[in-house]
CSV table of C-alpha atoms and ligand atoms in Angstrom, one decimal:
chain,number,residue,atom,x,y,z
A,1,UNK,CA,28.2,17.9,17.2
A,2,UNK,CA,25.6,19.0,14.7
A,3,UNK,CA,26.9,16.5,12.1
A,4,UNK,CA,26.8,13.5,14.5
A,5,UNK,CA,23.3,14.4,15.5
A,6,UNK,CA,22.3,14.4,11.8
A,7,UNK,CA,24.0,11.1,11.2
A,8,UNK,CA,22.3,9.6,14.2
A,9,UNK,CA,18.9,10.7,12.9
A,10,UNK,CA,19.7,9.3,9.4
A,11,UNK,CA,20.8,5.9,10.9
A,12,UNK,CA,17.6,5.8,13.0
A,13,UNK,CA,15.5,6.4,9.9
A,14,UNK,CA,17.3,3.7,8.0
A,15,UNK,CA,16.8,1.2,10.8
A,16,UNK,CA,13.1,2.0,11.0
A,17,UNK,CA,12.8,1.5,7.3
A,18,UNK,CA,14.6,-1.9,7.4
A,19,UNK,CA,12.5,-3.0,10.4
A,20,UNK,CA,9.3,-2.0,8.6
A,21,UNK,CA,10.1,-4.1,5.6
A,22,UNK,CA,8.3,-7.5,5.7
A,23,UNK,CA,7.6,-7.1,9.4
A,24,UNK,CA,4.4,-9.2,9.2
A,25,UNK,CA,2.4,-6.4,7.6
A,26,UNK,CA,2.2,-8.2,4.2
A,27,UNK,CA,4.1,-5.3,2.6
A,28,UNK,CA,6.5,-6.6,-0.1
A,29,UNK,CA,4.4,-9.7,-0.6
A,30,UNK,CA,2.2,-10.6,-3.5
A,31,UNK,CA,-1.3,-12.1,-3.3
A,32,UNK,CA,0.1,-15.5,-2.7
A,33,UNK,CA,2.2,-14.3,0.3
A,34,UNK,CA,5.4,-14.7,-1.7
A,35,UNK,CA,8.0,-11.9,-2.0
A,36,UNK,CA,7.2,-9.5,-4.8
A,37,UNK,CA,9.3,-10.1,-7.9
A,38,UNK,CA,9.9,-13.7,-7.0
A,39,UNK,CA,8.2,-14.9,-10.2
A,40,UNK,CA,9.9,-12.5,-12.5
A,41,UNK,CA,12.7,-14.9,-13.5
A,42,UNK,CA,11.4,-16.6,-16.7
A,43,UNK,CA,13.4,-19.7,-15.7
A,44,UNK,CA,11.6,-19.9,-12.3
A,45,UNK,CA,7.9,-20.8,-11.6
A,46,UNK,CA,5.3,-18.3,-12.8
A,47,UNK,CA,3.1,-16.6,-10.2
A,48,UNK,CA,-0.1,-14.5,-10.4
A,49,UNK,CA,1.7,-11.2,-10.5
A,50,UNK,CA,1.8,-8.8,-13.5
A,51,UNK,CA,5.6,-8.9,-13.8
A,52,UNK,CA,5.6,-12.7,-13.7
A,53,UNK,CA,2.9,-12.9,-16.4
A,54,UNK,CA,4.9,-10.4,-18.5
A,55,UNK,CA,8.2,-12.4,-18.3
A,56,UNK,CA,6.6,-15.8,-18.7
A,57,UNK,CA,3.9,-15.2,-21.3
A,58,UNK,CA,3.6,-11.7,-22.9
A,59,UNK,CA,7.3,-11.2,-23.7
A,60,UNK,CA,8.3,-14.7,-24.8
A,61,UNK,CA,5.1,-15.7,-26.6
A,62,UNK,CA,2.8,-12.7,-27.5
A,63,UNK,CA,5.3,-10.1,-28.6
A,64,UNK,CA,6.1,-12.3,-31.6
A,65,UNK,CA,3.1,-10.5,-33.1
A,66,UNK,CA,1.8,-8.0,-30.5
A,67,UNK,CA,4.6,-5.4,-30.7
A,68,UNK,CA,5.4,-2.2,-32.6
A,69,UNK,CA,3.2,-0.1,-34.9
A,70,UNK,CA,1.6,-3.0,-36.7
A,71,UNK,CA,0.5,-4.9,-33.5
A,72,UNK,CA,-2.8,-6.7,-34.2
A,73,UNK,CA,-5.8,-4.6,-33.0
A,74,UNK,CA,-3.2,-2.0,-31.8
A,75,UNK,CA,-2.5,-4.2,-28.8
A,76,UNK,CA,1.2,-4.1,-27.8
A,77,UNK,CA,2.2,-6.6,-25.2
A,78,UNK,CA,5.9,-5.7,-24.7
A,79,UNK,CA,6.9,-4.8,-21.1
A,80,UNK,CA,6.7,-1.1,-21.8
A,81,UNK,CA,3.2,-1.1,-23.1
A,82,UNK,CA,1.2,-4.2,-22.0
A,83,UNK,CA,-0.2,-2.9,-18.7
A,84,UNK,CA,-1.6,0.4,-20.1
A,85,UNK,CA,-2.9,-1.3,-23.2
A,86,UNK,CA,-4.7,-4.0,-21.3
A,87,UNK,CA,-6.1,-2.9,-17.9
A,88,UNK,CA,-9.3,-1.0,-18.1
A,89,UNK,CA,-9.1,-0.6,-21.9
A,90,UNK,CA,-11.9,-1.6,-24.2
A,91,UNK,CA,-11.3,-4.5,-26.6
A,92,UNK,CA,-11.1,-3.5,-30.3
A,93,UNK,CA,-13.0,-6.6,-31.4
A,94,UNK,CA,-15.7,-6.4,-28.7
A,95,UNK,CA,-15.7,-2.9,-27.4
A,96,UNK,CA,-18.4,-3.7,-24.8
A,97,UNK,CA,-15.7,-5.8,-23.0
A,98,UNK,CA,-12.5,-4.6,-21.4
A,99,UNK,CA,-9.4,-6.4,-22.4
A,100,UNK,CA,-8.8,-6.7,-18.7
A,101,UNK,CA,-11.5,-5.7,-16.3
A,102,UNK,CA,-9.9,-5.6,-12.8
A,103,UNK,CA,-11.5,-8.0,-10.4
A,104,UNK,CA,-13.6,-9.7,-13.2
A,105,UNK,CA,-11.6,-12.3,-15.1
A,106,UNK,CA,-14.8,-13.9,-16.4
A,107,UNK,CA,-15.7,-10.7,-18.3
A,108,UNK,CA,-12.1,-9.9,-19.4
A,109,UNK,CA,-11.7,-10.3,-23.2
A,110,UNK,CA,-8.1,-11.4,-22.7
A,111,UNK,CA,-9.3,-14.5,-20.9
A,112,UNK,CA,-11.9,-15.2,-23.6
A,113,UNK,CA,-9.2,-15.1,-26.2
A,114,UNK,CA,-6.8,-17.3,-24.2
A,115,UNK,CA,-9.5,-19.9,-23.5
A,116,UNK,CA,-10.9,-19.9,-27.0
A,117,UNK,CA,-14.5,-18.7,-26.3
A,118,UNK,CA,-14.1,-15.2,-27.9
A,119,UNK,CA,-16.9,-14.0,-30.2
A,120,UNK,CA,-14.6,-12.5,-32.7
A,121,UNK,CA,-11.4,-13.9,-34.4
A,122,UNK,CA,-9.1,-16.7,-33.2
A,123,UNK,CA,-8.0,-18.2,-30.0
A,124,UNK,CA,-4.6,-16.7,-28.7
A,125,UNK,CA,-1.7,-17.3,-29.2
A,126,UNK,CA,-2.9,-17.1,-32.8
A,127,UNK,CA,-2.2,-20.6,-34.4
A,128,UNK,CA,-1.2,-22.1,-31.0
A,129,UNK,CA,0.3,-23.8,-29.2
A,130,UNK,CA,-2.2,-22.5,-26.6
A,131,UNK,CA,-1.5,-21.8,-22.9
A,132,UNK,CA,-2.2,-24.6,-20.5
A,133,UNK,CA,-5.0,-24.3,-18.0
A,134,UNK,CA,-2.6,-23.7,-15.0
A,135,UNK,CA,-1.0,-20.8,-16.8
A,136,UNK,CA,-4.4,-19.3,-17.8
A,137,UNK,CA,-5.6,-19.7,-14.2
A,138,UNK,CA,-2.7,-17.6,-12.9
A,139,UNK,CA,-3.7,-14.8,-15.3
A,140,UNK,CA,-7.3,-15.2,-14.1
A,141,UNK,CA,-6.1,-14.9,-10.5
A,142,UNK,CA,-4.1,-11.8,-11.3
A,143,UNK,CA,-7.2,-10.2,-12.8
A,144,UNK,CA,-9.6,-11.3,-10.0
A,145,UNK,CA,-7.1,-10.0,-7.5
A,146,UNK,CA,-7.5,-6.5,-9.0
A,147,UNK,CA,-5.0,-6.6,-11.9
A,148,UNK,CA,-2.4,-4.6,-10.0
A,149,UNK,CA,0.9,-3.6,-11.6
B,1,LIG,C1,1.1,-15.3,-34.5
B,1,LIG,C2,0.6,-13.9,-34.2
B,1,LIG,C3,0.0,-13.7,-32.8
B,1,LIG,C4,0.4,-14.2,-31.6
B,1,LIG,C5,1.7,-15.0,-31.2
B,1,LIG,C6,-0.5,-13.7,-30.6
B,1,LIG,N1,-1.5,-13.0,-31.2
B,1,LIG,FE1,-3.1,-12.0,-30.3
B,1,LIG,N2,-3.8,-11.4,-32.1
B,1,LIG,C7,-3.2,-11.8,-33.3
B,1,LIG,C8,-4.1,-11.3,-34.4
B,1,LIG,C9,-3.8,-11.5,-35.9
B,1,LIG,C10,-5.2,-10.7,-33.8
B,1,LIG,C11,-6.5,-10.1,-34.5
B,1,LIG,C12,-7.3,-11.3,-35.1
B,1,LIG,C13,-8.0,-12.2,-34.2
B,1,LIG,O1,-8.4,-11.7,-33.1
B,1,LIG,O2,-8.1,-13.4,-34.4
B,1,LIG,C14,-5.0,-10.8,-32.4
B,1,LIG,C15,-5.9,-10.3,-31.4
B,1,LIG,C16,-5.7,-10.4,-30.0
B,1,LIG,C17,-6.6,-9.9,-29.0
B,1,LIG,C18,-7.8,-9.0,-29.3
B,1,LIG,C19,-7.5,-7.6,-29.0
B,1,LIG,C20,-8.7,-6.7,-28.9
B,1,LIG,O3,-8.6,-5.5,-28.5
B,1,LIG,O4,-9.8,-7.1,-29.4
B,1,LIG,C21,-6.0,-10.2,-27.8
B,1,LIG,C22,-6.6,-9.9,-26.4
B,1,LIG,C23,-4.8,-10.9,-28.0
B,1,LIG,N3,-4.6,-11.1,-29.4
B,1,LIG,C24,-4.0,-11.4,-27.0
B,1,LIG,C25,-2.9,-12.2,-27.3
B,1,LIG,C26,-2.1,-12.8,-26.2
B,1,LIG,C27,-2.3,-12.6,-24.8
B,1,LIG,C28,-1.1,-13.5,-26.8
B,1,LIG,C29,0.0,-14.3,-26.2
B,1,LIG,C30,-0.5,-15.3,-25.3
B,1,LIG,C31,-1.3,-13.3,-28.3
B,1,LIG,N4,-2.4,-12.6,-28.5
B,1,LIG,C32,-0.4,-13.9,-29.2
B,1,LIG,C33,-2.0,-12.4,-33.5
B,1,LIG,C34,-1.2,-13.0,-32.6
């Protein structure tokens, strides 16, 4: 008797959770209205989400240099470190600028380095080939949308 009551309550909770998922509230969707995580697959299209940028750009391209204790300017871009080393953190080269200033791609040093109008050092990825405009624009969009994790 007591057990079946408990089970019933548990089932009702599960049903409510399932019904609440994606029920038009926008929960579970990214800024483009696509399911979160959709762009994580490096073989699929890149989206303007942090995890997609990580799997399409930071991990395959940038960690060739930006990883481990000798990472240039102390900037590690592997999946375990990139977010905390980028978002809201002052650039080593131009400390007046954040590497990523949430909501402000134009004043994010990461974008200056990717587009090649930085005031110190080289365009990234160092030595090229450089990212195309569409890829940089998705990173801009992620920042302008608030640079969420
Ligand atoms: C071939 C090695 C190499 C690769 C690949 C590379 N970088 Fe760099 N990065 C450097 C070096 C060296 C510096 C410091 C000298 C300079 O800025 O020119 C640097 C500096 C930076 C800085 C400045 C950090 C600060 O705090 O001032 C940023 C931002 C950056 N890189 C981002 C990236 C991103 C994003 C990628 C991938 C798209 C990338 N880098 C790929 C070597 C590399």
